[in-house]
mmCIF file of N, CA and C in Angstrom:
data_model
loop_
_atom_site.group_PDB
_atom_site.id
_atom_site.type_symbol
_atom_site.label_atom_id
_atom_site.label_comp_id
_atom_site.label_asym_id
_atom_site.label_seq_id
_atom_site.Cartn_x
_atom_site.Cartn_y
_atom_site.Cartn_z
ATOM 1 N N MET A 1 0.827 -1.155 0.017
ATOM 2 C CA MET A 1 -0.036 0.013 0.185
ATOM 3 C C MET A 1 0.833 1.258 -0.046
ATOM 4 N N LYS A 2 0.468 2.172 -0.943
ATOM 5 C CA LYS A 2 1.495 3.258 -1.053
ATOM 6 C C LYS A 2 0.532 4.660 -0.694
ATOM 7 N N GLN A 3 1.423 5.493 0.209
ATOM 8 C CA GLN A 3 0.832 6.754 0.603
ATOM 9 C C GLN A 3 1.222 7.672 -0.545
ATOM 10 N N ILE A 4 0.220 8.514 -0.953
ATOM 11 C CA ILE A 4 0.341 9.553 -1.850
ATOM 12 C C ILE A 4 0.189 10.814 -1.324
ATOM 13 N N LYS A 5 0.857 11.903 -1.764
ATOM 14 C CA LYS A 5 0.849 13.202 -1.301
ATOM 15 C C LYS A 5 -0.235 13.873 -2.302
ATOM 16 N N LEU A 6 -1.288 14.484 -1.690
ATOM 17 C CA LEU A 6 -2.242 15.023 -2.494
ATOM 18 C C LEU A 6 -3.008 16.195 -1.477
ATOM 19 N N ARG A 7 -3.239 17.430 -2.037
ATOM 20 C CA ARG A 7 -3.668 18.420 -1.072
ATOM 21 C C ARG A 7 -2.927 18.561 0.193
ATOM 22 N N GLU A 8 -1.616 18.671 -0.041
ATOM 23 C CA GLU A 8 -0.770 18.841 0.998
ATOM 24 C C GLU A 8 -0.834 17.876 2.241
ATOM 25 N N SER A 9 -1.226 16.616 1.945
ATOM 26 C CA SER A 9 -1.426 15.636 3.011
ATOM 27 C C SER A 9 -1.197 14.370 2.396
ATOM 28 N N LYS A 10 -0.535 13.474 3.172
ATOM 29 C CA LYS A 10 -0.300 11.903 2.633
ATOM 30 C C LYS A 10 -1.824 11.421 2.738
ATOM 31 N N ILE A 11 -2.030 10.654 1.517
ATOM 32 C CA ILE A 11 -3.356 9.872 1.783
ATOM 33 C C ILE A 11 -3.213 8.472 1.390
ATOM 34 N N LEU A 12 -4.195 7.704 1.494
ATOM 35 C CA LEU A 12 -4.442 6.415 0.961
ATOM 36 C C LEU A 12 -5.675 6.082 0.168
ATOM 37 N N LEU A 13 -5.666 5.508 -0.846
ATOM 38 C CA LEU A 13 -6.887 5.423 -1.754
ATOM 39 C C LEU A 13 -7.538 4.237 -1.379
ATOM 40 N N ASP A 14 -9.009 4.432 -1.411
ATOM 41 C CA ASP A 14 -10.007 3.440 -0.979
ATOM 42 C C ASP A 14 -9.813 2.216 -1.627
ATOM 43 N N THR A 15 -9.227 2.039 -2.974
ATOM 44 C CA THR A 15 -9.144 0.706 -3.405
ATOM 45 C C THR A 15 -7.949 0.183 -2.675
ATOM 46 N N HIS A 16 -6.884 0.868 -2.314
ATOM 47 C CA HIS A 16 -5.724 0.188 -1.672
ATOM 48 C C HIS A 16 -6.169 -0.312 -0.342
ATOM 49 N N LEU A 17 -7.079 0.528 0.431
ATOM 50 C CA LEU A 17 -7.465 -0.033 1.562
ATOM 51 C C LEU A 17 -8.478 -1.041 1.740
ATOM 52 N N SER A 18 -9.179 -1.292 0.682
ATOM 53 C CA SER A 18 -10.170 -2.452 0.606
ATOM 54 C C SER A 18 -9.376 -3.741 0.226
ATOM 55 N N ILE A 19 -8.184 -3.632 -0.553
ATOM 56 C CA ILE A 19 -7.430 -4.613 -0.476
ATOM 57 C C ILE A 19 -6.711 -5.030 0.652
ATOM 58 N N PHE A 20 -6.371 -4.022 1.433
ATOM 59 C CA PHE A 20 -5.431 -4.250 2.702
ATOM 60 C C PHE A 20 -6.606 -4.766 3.728
ATOM 61 N N PHE A 21 -7.561 -4.451 3.697
ATOM 62 C CA PHE A 21 -8.634 -5.036 4.758
ATOM 63 C C PHE A 21 -9.286 -6.155 4.266
ATOM 64 N N ASP A 22 -9.056 -6.634 3.026
ATOM 65 C CA ASP A 22 -9.857 -7.810 2.420
ATOM 66 C C ASP A 22 -11.262 -7.651 2.724
ATOM 67 N N ILE A 23 -11.734 -6.435 2.059
ATOM 68 C CA ILE A 23 -13.107 -6.159 2.081
ATOM 69 C C ILE A 23 -13.594 -5.672 0.540
ATOM 70 N N SER A 24 -14.561 -5.725 0.238
ATOM 71 C CA SER A 24 -15.071 -5.190 -1.111
ATOM 72 C C SER A 24 -15.038 -3.714 -0.990
ATOM 73 N N LEU A 25 -14.682 -3.136 -2.156
ATOM 74 C CA LEU A 25 -14.827 -1.605 -2.116
ATOM 75 C C LEU A 25 -16.072 -1.055 -1.778
ATOM 76 N N ASN A 26 -17.063 -1.693 -2.219
ATOM 77 C CA ASN A 26 -18.464 -1.309 -1.867
ATOM 78 C C ASN A 26 -18.749 -1.348 -0.477
ATOM 79 N N ASP A 27 -18.368 -2.457 0.200
ATOM 80 C CA ASP A 27 -18.552 -2.593 1.658
ATOM 81 C C ASP A 27 -17.674 -1.534 2.395
ATOM 82 N N LEU A 28 -16.418 -1.251 2.027
ATOM 83 C CA LEU A 28 -15.780 -0.145 2.460
ATOM 84 C C LEU A 28 -16.516 1.173 2.406
ATOM 85 N N ARG A 29 -16.891 1.344 1.211
ATOM 86 C CA ARG A 29 -17.646 2.757 1.002
ATOM 87 C C ARG A 29 -19.023 2.767 1.909
ATOM 88 N N LYS A 30 -19.597 1.778 2.211
ATOM 89 C CA LYS A 30 -20.850 1.625 2.885
ATOM 90 C C LYS A 30 -20.510 2.015 4.432
ATOM 91 N N THR A 31 -19.325 1.456 4.865
ATOM 92 C CA THR A 31 -19.030 1.658 6.079
ATOM 93 C C THR A 31 -18.522 3.016 6.591
ATOM 94 N N VAL A 32 -17.970 3.651 5.449
ATOM 95 C CA VAL A 32 -17.613 4.980 5.667
ATOM 96 C C VAL A 32 -18.986 5.826 5.701
ATOM 97 N N GLU A 33 -19.714 5.561 5.017
ATOM 98 C CA GLU A 33 -21.055 6.342 4.850
ATOM 99 C C GLU A 33 -21.943 6.127 6.094
ATOM 100 N N GLN A 34 -21.962 4.792 6.790
ATOM 101 C CA GLN A 34 -22.445 4.626 8.103
ATOM 102 C C GLN A 34 -21.825 5.446 9.169
ATOM 103 N N TYR A 35 -20.446 5.533 9.228
ATOM 104 C CA TYR A 35 -19.890 6.211 10.226
ATOM 105 C C TYR A 35 -19.283 7.642 10.036
ATOM 106 N N LYS A 36 -19.835 8.070 9.009
ATOM 107 C CA LYS A 36 -19.062 9.391 8.517
ATOM 108 C C LYS A 36 -19.194 10.453 9.574
ATOM 109 N N ASP A 37 -20.245 10.396 10.429
ATOM 110 C CA ASP A 37 -20.152 11.404 11.521
ATOM 111 C C ASP A 37 -19.302 11.342 12.649
ATOM 112 N N LYS A 38 -18.533 10.039 12.688
ATOM 113 C CA LYS A 38 -17.513 9.685 13.522
ATOM 114 C C LYS A 38 -16.115 10.155 13.222
ATOM 115 N N PHE A 39 -16.071 10.660 11.938
ATOM 116 C CA PHE A 39 -14.653 11.025 11.371
ATOM 117 C C PHE A 39 -14.467 12.537 11.709
ATOM 118 N N GLU A 40 -13.081 12.755 11.809
ATOM 119 C CA GLU A 40 -12.712 14.214 12.094
ATOM 120 C C GLU A 40 -13.057 14.925 10.689
ATOM 121 N N PRO A 41 -13.385 16.235 10.643
ATOM 122 C CA PRO A 41 -13.539 16.947 9.421
ATOM 123 C C PRO A 41 -12.439 16.913 8.700
ATOM 124 N N ASN A 42 -12.527 16.700 7.280
ATOM 125 C CA ASN A 42 -11.296 16.880 6.450
ATOM 126 C C ASN A 42 -10.338 15.474 6.657
ATOM 127 N N SER A 43 -10.869 14.525 7.180
ATOM 128 C CA SER A 43 -9.915 13.474 7.494
ATOM 129 C C SER A 43 -9.998 12.407 6.190
ATOM 130 N N TYR A 44 -11.040 12.686 5.454
ATOM 131 C CA TYR A 44 -11.045 11.852 4.116
ATOM 132 C C TYR A 44 -11.713 12.918 2.938
ATOM 133 N N PHE A 45 -11.643 12.625 1.969
ATOM 134 C CA PHE A 45 -12.373 13.469 0.791
ATOM 135 C C PHE A 45 -12.579 12.707 -0.428
ATOM 136 N N LEU A 46 -13.401 13.121 -1.028
ATOM 137 C CA LEU A 46 -13.633 12.679 -2.489
ATOM 138 C C LEU A 46 -12.728 13.227 -3.513
ATOM 139 N N LEU A 47 -12.027 12.276 -4.302
ATOM 140 C CA LEU A 47 -11.065 12.894 -5.291
ATOM 141 C C LEU A 47 -11.905 13.498 -6.529
ATOM 142 N N THR A 48 -11.456 14.666 -7.096
ATOM 143 C CA THR A 48 -12.006 15.318 -8.181
ATOM 144 C C THR A 48 -11.390 14.701 -9.406
ATOM 145 N N LYS A 49 -11.886 14.816 -10.456
ATOM 146 C CA LYS A 49 -11.650 14.325 -11.747
ATOM 147 C C LYS A 49 -10.269 15.031 -11.977
ATOM 148 N N GLU A 50 -9.819 16.148 -11.568
ATOM 149 C CA GLU A 50 -8.602 16.822 -11.944
ATOM 150 C C GLU A 50 -7.437 16.045 -11.032
ATOM 151 N N GLU A 51 -7.928 15.847 -9.892
ATOM 152 C CA GLU A 51 -6.881 14.916 -9.097
ATOM 153 C C GLU A 51 -6.666 13.362 -9.637
ATOM 154 N N ILE A 52 -7.692 12.760 -9.967
ATOM 155 C CA ILE A 52 -7.472 11.510 -10.575
ATOM 156 C C ILE A 52 -6.739 11.599 -12.055
ATOM 157 N N SER A 53 -6.894 12.709 -12.705
ATOM 158 C CA SER A 53 -6.140 12.832 -13.921
ATOM 159 C C SER A 53 -4.683 13.127 -13.580
ATOM 160 N N THR A 54 -4.235 13.922 -12.463
ATOM 161 C CA THR A 54 -2.959 14.179 -12.096
ATOM 162 C C THR A 54 -2.340 13.005 -11.487
ATOM 163 N N LEU A 55 -2.986 12.053 -10.834
ATOM 164 C CA LEU A 55 -2.318 10.799 -10.301
ATOM 165 C C LEU A 55 -1.968 9.966 -11.681
ATOM 166 N N ARG A 56 -3.123 9.985 -12.579
ATOM 167 C CA ARG A 56 -2.839 9.115 -13.793
ATOM 168 C C ARG A 56 -1.450 9.662 -14.470
ATOM 169 N N LYS A 57 -1.581 10.833 -14.782
ATOM 170 C CA LYS A 57 -0.323 11.426 -15.463
ATOM 171 C C LYS A 57 1.028 11.216 -14.783
ATOM 172 N N ASN A 58 0.952 11.354 -13.735
ATOM 173 C CA ASN A 58 2.247 11.266 -12.930
ATOM 174 C C ASN A 58 2.580 9.873 -12.555
ATOM 175 N N LEU A 59 1.615 8.934 -12.778
ATOM 176 C CA LEU A 59 1.901 7.514 -12.511
ATOM 177 C C LEU A 59 2.381 7.109 -11.051
ATOM 178 N N ILE A 60 1.424 7.761 -10.250
ATOM 179 C CA ILE A 60 1.935 7.766 -8.880
ATOM 180 C C ILE A 60 1.433 6.237 -8.357
ATOM 181 N N ILE A 61 0.588 5.605 -9.038
ATOM 182 C CA ILE A 61 0.198 4.126 -8.566
ATOM 183 C C ILE A 61 0.392 3.264 -10.010
ATOM 184 N N ASN A 62 0.807 2.063 -9.619
ATOM 185 C CA ASN A 62 1.030 1.266 -10.777
ATOM 186 C C ASN A 62 0.057 0.699 -11.635
ATOM 187 N N ASP A 63 -1.083 0.505 -11.190
ATOM 188 C CA ASP A 63 -2.214 0.016 -11.788
ATOM 189 C C ASP A 63 -3.303 1.211 -12.216
ATOM 190 N N LEU A 64 -3.178 1.674 -13.342
ATOM 191 C CA LEU A 64 -4.108 2.702 -13.675
ATOM 192 C C LEU A 64 -5.697 2.393 -13.584
ATOM 193 N N ASP A 65 -5.758 1.167 -13.577
ATOM 194 C CA ASP A 65 -7.325 0.562 -13.585
ATOM 195 C C ASP A 65 -7.836 1.091 -12.009
ATOM 196 N N GLU A 66 -6.866 0.874 -10.875
ATOM 197 C CA GLU A 66 -7.301 1.258 -9.520
ATOM 198 C C GLU A 66 -8.025 2.663 -9.491
ATOM 199 N N LEU A 67 -7.478 3.573 -10.296
ATOM 200 C CA LEU A 67 -7.968 4.878 -10.271
ATOM 201 C C LEU A 67 -9.475 5.156 -10.899
ATOM 202 N N SER A 68 -9.829 4.043 -11.947
ATOM 203 C CA SER A 68 -11.035 4.282 -12.284
ATOM 204 C C SER A 68 -12.059 3.885 -11.206
ATOM 205 N N GLU A 69 -11.705 3.139 -10.183
ATOM 206 C CA GLU A 69 -12.769 2.632 -9.233
ATOM 207 C C GLU A 69 -12.410 3.637 -7.781
ATOM 208 N N SER A 70 -11.383 4.337 -7.761
ATOM 209 C CA SER A 70 -10.982 5.186 -6.559
ATOM 210 C C SER A 70 -11.849 6.441 -6.621
ATOM 211 N N ASN A 71 -12.472 6.866 -5.415
ATOM 212 C CA ASN A 71 -12.908 8.036 -5.351
ATOM 213 C C ASN A 71 -12.935 8.735 -3.953
ATOM 214 N N ILE A 72 -12.289 7.959 -2.943
ATOM 215 C CA ILE A 72 -11.907 8.477 -1.715
ATOM 216 C C ILE A 72 -10.637 8.516 -1.421
ATOM 217 N N ALA A 73 -10.222 9.394 -0.960
ATOM 218 C CA ALA A 73 -8.804 9.476 -0.360
ATOM 219 C C ALA A 73 -8.909 9.780 1.359
ATOM 220 N N PHE A 74 -8.128 8.959 1.920
ATOM 221 C CA PHE A 74 -8.207 8.935 3.200
ATOM 222 C C PHE A 74 -6.833 9.355 3.849
ATOM 223 N N LYS A 75 -6.689 10.239 4.741
ATOM 224 C CA LYS A 75 -5.483 10.726 5.610
ATOM 225 C C LYS A 75 -5.288 9.540 6.600
ATOM 226 N N PRO A 76 -4.061 9.073 6.823
ATOM 227 C CA PRO A 76 -3.663 8.157 7.640
ATOM 228 C C PRO A 76 -4.423 7.849 8.815
ATOM 229 N N ASP A 77 -4.775 8.940 9.528
ATOM 230 C CA ASP A 77 -5.516 8.760 10.874
ATOM 231 C C ASP A 77 -6.880 8.252 10.698
ATOM 232 N N ALA A 78 -7.431 8.691 9.419
ATOM 233 C CA ALA A 78 -8.842 8.245 9.076
ATOM 234 C C ALA A 78 -8.841 6.896 8.718
ATOM 235 N N ALA A 79 -7.603 6.341 8.165
ATOM 236 C CA ALA A 79 -7.667 4.904 7.521
ATOM 237 C C ALA A 79 -7.494 4.052 8.886
ATOM 238 N N ILE A 80 -6.858 4.399 9.877
ATOM 239 C CA ILE A 80 -6.685 3.538 11.118
ATOM 240 C C ILE A 80 -8.015 3.605 11.914
ATOM 241 N N GLN A 81 -8.832 4.734 11.795
ATOM 242 C CA GLN A 81 -9.969 4.852 12.356
ATOM 243 C C GLN A 81 -11.007 4.064 11.680
ATOM 244 N N LEU A 82 -10.811 3.957 10.491
ATOM 245 C CA LEU A 82 -11.929 3.179 9.547
ATOM 246 C C LEU A 82 -11.470 1.618 9.796
ATOM 247 N N SER A 83 -10.321 1.296 10.352
ATOM 248 C CA SER A 83 -10.138 -0.179 10.735
ATOM 249 C C SER A 83 -11.095 -0.560 11.704
ATOM 250 N N PHE A 84 -11.076 0.190 12.695
ATOM 251 C CA PHE A 84 -11.971 -0.010 13.969
ATOM 252 C C PHE A 84 -13.361 -0.156 13.519
ATOM 253 N N TYR A 85 -14.098 0.454 12.699
ATOM 254 C CA TYR A 85 -15.364 0.533 12.263
ATOM 255 C C TYR A 85 -15.544 -0.698 11.369
ATOM 256 N N LEU A 86 -14.639 -1.306 10.614
ATOM 257 C CA LEU A 86 -14.753 -2.441 9.867
ATOM 258 C C LEU A 86 -14.563 -3.701 10.742
ATOM 259 N N ASP A 87 -13.873 -3.700 11.832
ATOM 260 C CA ASP A 87 -13.923 -4.719 12.744
ATOM 261 C C ASP A 87 -15.448 -4.902 13.629
ATOM 262 N N THR A 88 -16.084 -3.774 13.665
ATOM 263 C CA THR A 88 -17.411 -4.213 14.303
ATOM 264 C C THR A 88 -18.429 -4.437 13.609
ATOM 265 N N LYS A 89 -18.201 -4.432 12.287
ATOM 266 C CA LYS A 89 -19.376 -4.984 11.166
ATOM 267 C C LYS A 89 -19.568 -6.399 11.436
ATOM 268 N N SER A 90 -20.799 -6.812 11.547
ATOM 269 C CA SER A 90 -20.997 -8.212 11.479
ATOM 270 C C SER A 90 -21.361 -8.924 10.150
#
């Protein structure tokens, strides 16, 4: 899993986190939606089309197909927090 610098922050993409946590991307996004009020403001954000284009252009990640699915970027603290919510899902 690779941290990427974007918006002056280190971030992790939702596609990478779904692989790391061995959960479907859809389930990860549902969990984020379910617990969105628990996250600190600005701890995660939706990627803009321009940001996705920049990531593609700069080849920051190896598999460009991952970017077609990614649309949430998490700061490291939010990724750790997310792991607790994923553990509580039944």
